[in-house]
Amino acid sequence: MFSIQNVTLKREDHIVFENLNLTIKAGEKIVLLGINGSGKSTLLKLMNALEFPDSGEMLYEGKALTKSALKHKQVNEDFRRNVGLVFQNIDAMLFNPTVYDEIAFGARQLEFDDVDARVRNYAELFGLTPYLNHVPFKLSGGQKQKLALACVMSLSPKVLLMDEPTSALDPASTAKFMEIIAAQPITTITATHNLAIAPRLGERVIILGEKGKILYDGSSENAFEIELLTKAGLII
Ligand SMILES: Nc1ncnc2c1ncn2[C@@H]1O[C@H](COP(=O)(O)OP(=O)(O)OP(=O)(O)O)[C@@H](O)[C@H]1O
Ligand SMILES: [Mg+2]
């Protein structure tokens, strides 16, 4: 589904990734761990073609994700329809006058013919039905996070990229979120700092270290060894 080949990315004088190689198969559920600044958000943005490598290649379903390829309307629309990203900074995602319009925005852009049903269905799933006429930026932090998830999931993406999607959720909402994700037969890649829920977010764990180096890529069964997590700076 995704193939990341020898990707190098520098920001200012700082190397974010150096010769990064990763392959992600359709249907995988991946948990992305790593200390602050290790590159989790940048990796998700590369996979969402919001950032582009300085060298190396990002492939989605065998096709190169380049700025020039995405200039073609059809290619861009197909990609945006299939790959959704829930940002770490949710406020950057919310700009519509009501919660209803916020969820409807993507479905209207993609000209779905069941916009209203999608809005109501995903609002209900995330407990947002009472807020459909509210202004998004006045919601609580957790409600905004649920709204961001509803917006992206309502487009039925094949790949769901989520950047710390539970950072503002209360425990009951976090449990509900995990249930929702587990029930989705799609590829998910979830960046999180929450080690308590990480094993339940995916069977494959990728741990990034300094300069985006992959410290671990494997089964969640062996990912939570104290020695590994200590070395990766994820526990103290
Ligand atoms: N637009 C940018 N300009 C300059 N540097 C950037 C930019 N975006 C990211 N970086 C740098 O790239 C590195 C990786 O950042 P990134 O946000 O991907 O880390 P992260 O793993 O998501 O961290 P966190 O756990 O804090 O969310 C950091 O050193 C950061 O300073
Ligand atoms: Mg981040």
XYZ file of N, CA and C in Angstrom, residues 134-212:
237
model
N -23.307 23.668 16.868
C -22.345 24.486 17.621
C -21.171 24.911 16.737
N -20.471 25.941 17.232
C -19.269 26.408 16.523
C -18.099 25.495 16.927
N -17.403 24.888 15.959
C -16.333 23.942 16.297
C -15.292 24.496 17.281
N -14.855 25.742 17.099
C -13.743 26.189 17.941
C -14.150 26.419 19.400
N -15.467 26.392 19.663
C -15.906 26.544 21.065
C -16.079 25.196 21.769
N -15.868 24.092 21.058
C -15.975 22.774 21.698
C -14.810 22.576 22.670
N -14.970 21.608 23.572
C -13.856 21.268 24.477
C -12.765 20.572 23.658
N -11.576 20.438 24.255
C -10.459 19.804 23.550
C -10.788 18.398 23.081
N -11.403 17.621 23.968
C -11.756 16.237 23.620
C -12.824 16.183 22.544
N -13.807 17.096 22.647
C -14.869 17.135 21.621
C -14.279 17.516 20.262
N -13.303 18.424 20.272
C -12.654 18.797 18.998
C -11.936 17.591 18.400
N -11.302 16.809 19.279
C -10.589 15.628 18.792
C -11.574 14.621 18.187
N -12.727 14.456 18.823
C -13.751 13.555 18.278
C -14.263 14.083 16.946
N -14.410 15.400 16.868
C -14.880 16.010 15.621
C -13.872 15.766 14.487
N -12.597 15.945 14.807
C -11.566 15.729 13.784
C -11.609 14.282 13.288
N -11.807 13.341 14.207
C -11.910 11.924 13.823
C -13.153 11.690 12.971
N -14.282 12.285 13.381
C -15.526 12.122 12.617
C -15.363 12.673 11.203
N -14.700 13.823 11.082
C -14.509 14.446 9.763
C -13.763 13.503 8.823
N -12.676 12.950 9.310
C -11.833 12.123 8.440
C -12.483 10.759 8.198
N -13.032 10.151 9.261
C -13.604 8.812 9.103
C -14.872 8.818 8.260
N -15.584 9.942 8.237
C -16.836 10.006 7.469
C -16.588 9.895 5.967
N -15.324 10.037 5.556
C -15.009 9.929 4.127
C -14.655 8.490 3.740
N -14.802 7.567 4.692
C -14.484 6.144 4.458
C -13.133 5.950 3.769
N -12.059 6.461 4.394
C -10.742 6.279 3.757
C -10.295 4.819 3.812
N -9.382 4.477 2.892
C -8.784 3.139 2.929
C -7.635 3.117 3.933
N -7.035 4.298 4.111
C -5.919 4.435 5.049
C -6.230 5.594 5.986
N -6.137 5.316 7.264
C -6.423 6.344 8.257
C -5.133 6.609 9.037
N -4.613 7.834 8.874
C -3.394 8.229 9.576
C -3.824 9.094 10.751
N -3.407 8.739 11.962
C -3.887 9.490 13.127
C -2.716 9.900 14.008
N -2.653 11.199 14.279
C -1.539 11.749 15.034
C -1.987 12.056 16.460
N -1.667 11.188 17.369
C -2.072 11.311 18.780
C -3.570 11.582 18.928
N -4.387 10.679 18.371
C -5.831 10.933 18.315
C -6.540 10.853 19.658
N -5.864 10.302 20.676
C -6.558 10.169 21.969
C -5.969 11.102 23.027
N -5.096 12.043 22.603
C -4.385 12.857 23.604
C -5.336 13.675 24.474
N -6.530 14.006 23.956
C -7.468 14.821 24.750
C -8.703 14.029 25.193
N -8.726 12.727 24.893
C -9.941 11.954 25.201
C -9.940 11.423 26.643
N -11.126 11.393 27.254
C -11.243 10.805 28.592
C -11.186 9.274 28.447
N -11.003 8.553 29.559
C -10.821 7.096 29.451
C -11.973 6.370 28.735
N -13.210 6.745 29.021
C -14.334 6.049 28.370
C -14.322 6.327 26.864
N -14.029 7.564 26.481
C -13.980 7.912 25.055
C -12.810 7.215 24.365
N -11.707 7.062 25.087
C -10.543 6.364 24.521
C -10.909 4.904 24.249
N -11.605 4.286 25.193
C -12.025 2.886 25.016
C -12.961 2.766 23.811
N -13.889 3.702 23.671
C -14.832 3.705 22.547
C -14.066 3.885 21.232
N -13.107 4.810 21.248
C -12.289 5.059 20.053
C -11.584 3.770 19.612
N -11.014 3.040 20.565
C -10.291 1.813 20.209
C -11.237 0.772 19.619
N -12.437 0.716 20.160
C -13.459 -0.191 19.621
C -13.781 0.175 18.168
N -13.953 1.473 17.943
C -14.305 1.951 16.593
C -13.197 1.592 15.602
N -11.949 1.854 16.009
C -10.814 1.585 15.117
C -10.683 0.087 14.843
N -10.817 -0.714 15.898
C -10.667 -2.173 15.729
C -11.707 -2.715 14.757
N -12.874 -2.059 14.698
C -13.959 -2.552 13.840
C -13.793 -2.117 12.376
N -12.812 -1.243 12.102
C -12.620 -0.748 10.739
C -11.704 -1.688 9.958
N -12.178 -2.254 8.862
C -11.308 -3.170 8.106
C -10.386 -2.393 7.160
N -9.668 -1.422 7.703
C -8.824 -0.561 6.864
C -7.427 -0.488 7.466
N -6.524 0.132 6.705
C -5.165 0.316 7.196
C -5.172 1.512 8.152
N -4.601 1.335 9.341
C -4.512 2.483 10.244
C -3.079 2.618 10.746
N -2.645 3.862 10.858
C -1.336 4.143 11.432
C -1.552 5.213 12.489
N -1.289 4.843 13.730
C -1.620 5.724 14.840
C -0.367 6.096 15.609
N -0.059 7.387 15.644
C 1.052 7.866 16.474
C 0.502 8.143 17.861
N 1.209 7.671 18.865
C 0.722 7.912 20.234
C 1.867 7.935 21.228
N 1.626 8.634 22.342
C 2.541 8.574 23.495
C 1.923 7.738 24.602
N 0.710 7.242 24.352
C -0.008 6.521 25.404
C 0.319 5.024 25.343
N 1.316 4.634 26.137
C 1.761 3.235 26.101
C 0.714 2.285 26.670
N -0.211 2.829 27.473
C -1.240 1.969 28.057
C -2.186 1.440 26.984
N -2.420 2.229 25.945
C -3.355 1.779 24.904
C -2.643 1.295 23.642
N -1.348 1.614 23.524
C -0.617 1.303 22.285
C -0.781 -0.148 21.823
N -0.672 -1.148 22.731
C -0.780 -2.537 22.254
C -2.133 -2.847 21.624
N -3.146 -2.054 21.965
C -4.481 -2.337 21.421
C -4.766 -1.567 20.138
N -3.814 -0.738 19.731
C -4.039 0.059 18.510
C -3.469 -0.606 17.270
N -2.714 -1.695 17.460
C -2.177 -2.358 16.277
C -1.271 -3.502 16.640
N -1.115 -4.405 15.682
C -0.284 -5.577 15.930
C 1.162 -5.350 15.490
N 1.377 -4.268 14.718
C 2.751 -3.945 14.311
C 3.148 -2.611 14.951
N 4.291 -2.603 15.600
C 4.738 -1.395 16.289
C 6.023 -0.907 15.630
N 6.063 0.397 15.345
C 7.282 1.009 14.815
C 7.716 2.068 15.827
N 8.959 1.954 16.289
C 9.472 2.944 17.248
C 10.562 3.759 16.560
N 10.352 5.074 16.520
C 11.340 5.965 15.916
C 12.258 6.532 16.997
N 13.508 6.724 16.631
C 14.463 7.349 17.547
C 15.000 8.629 16.927
N 16.152 9.059 17.368
C 16.786 10.278 16.840
C 16.927 10.171 15.321
N 16.795 11.304 14.651
C 16.898 11.383 13.184
C 15.982 10.398 12.482
N 14.852 10.105 13.112
C 13.866 9.236 12.484
C 14.347 7.820 12.258
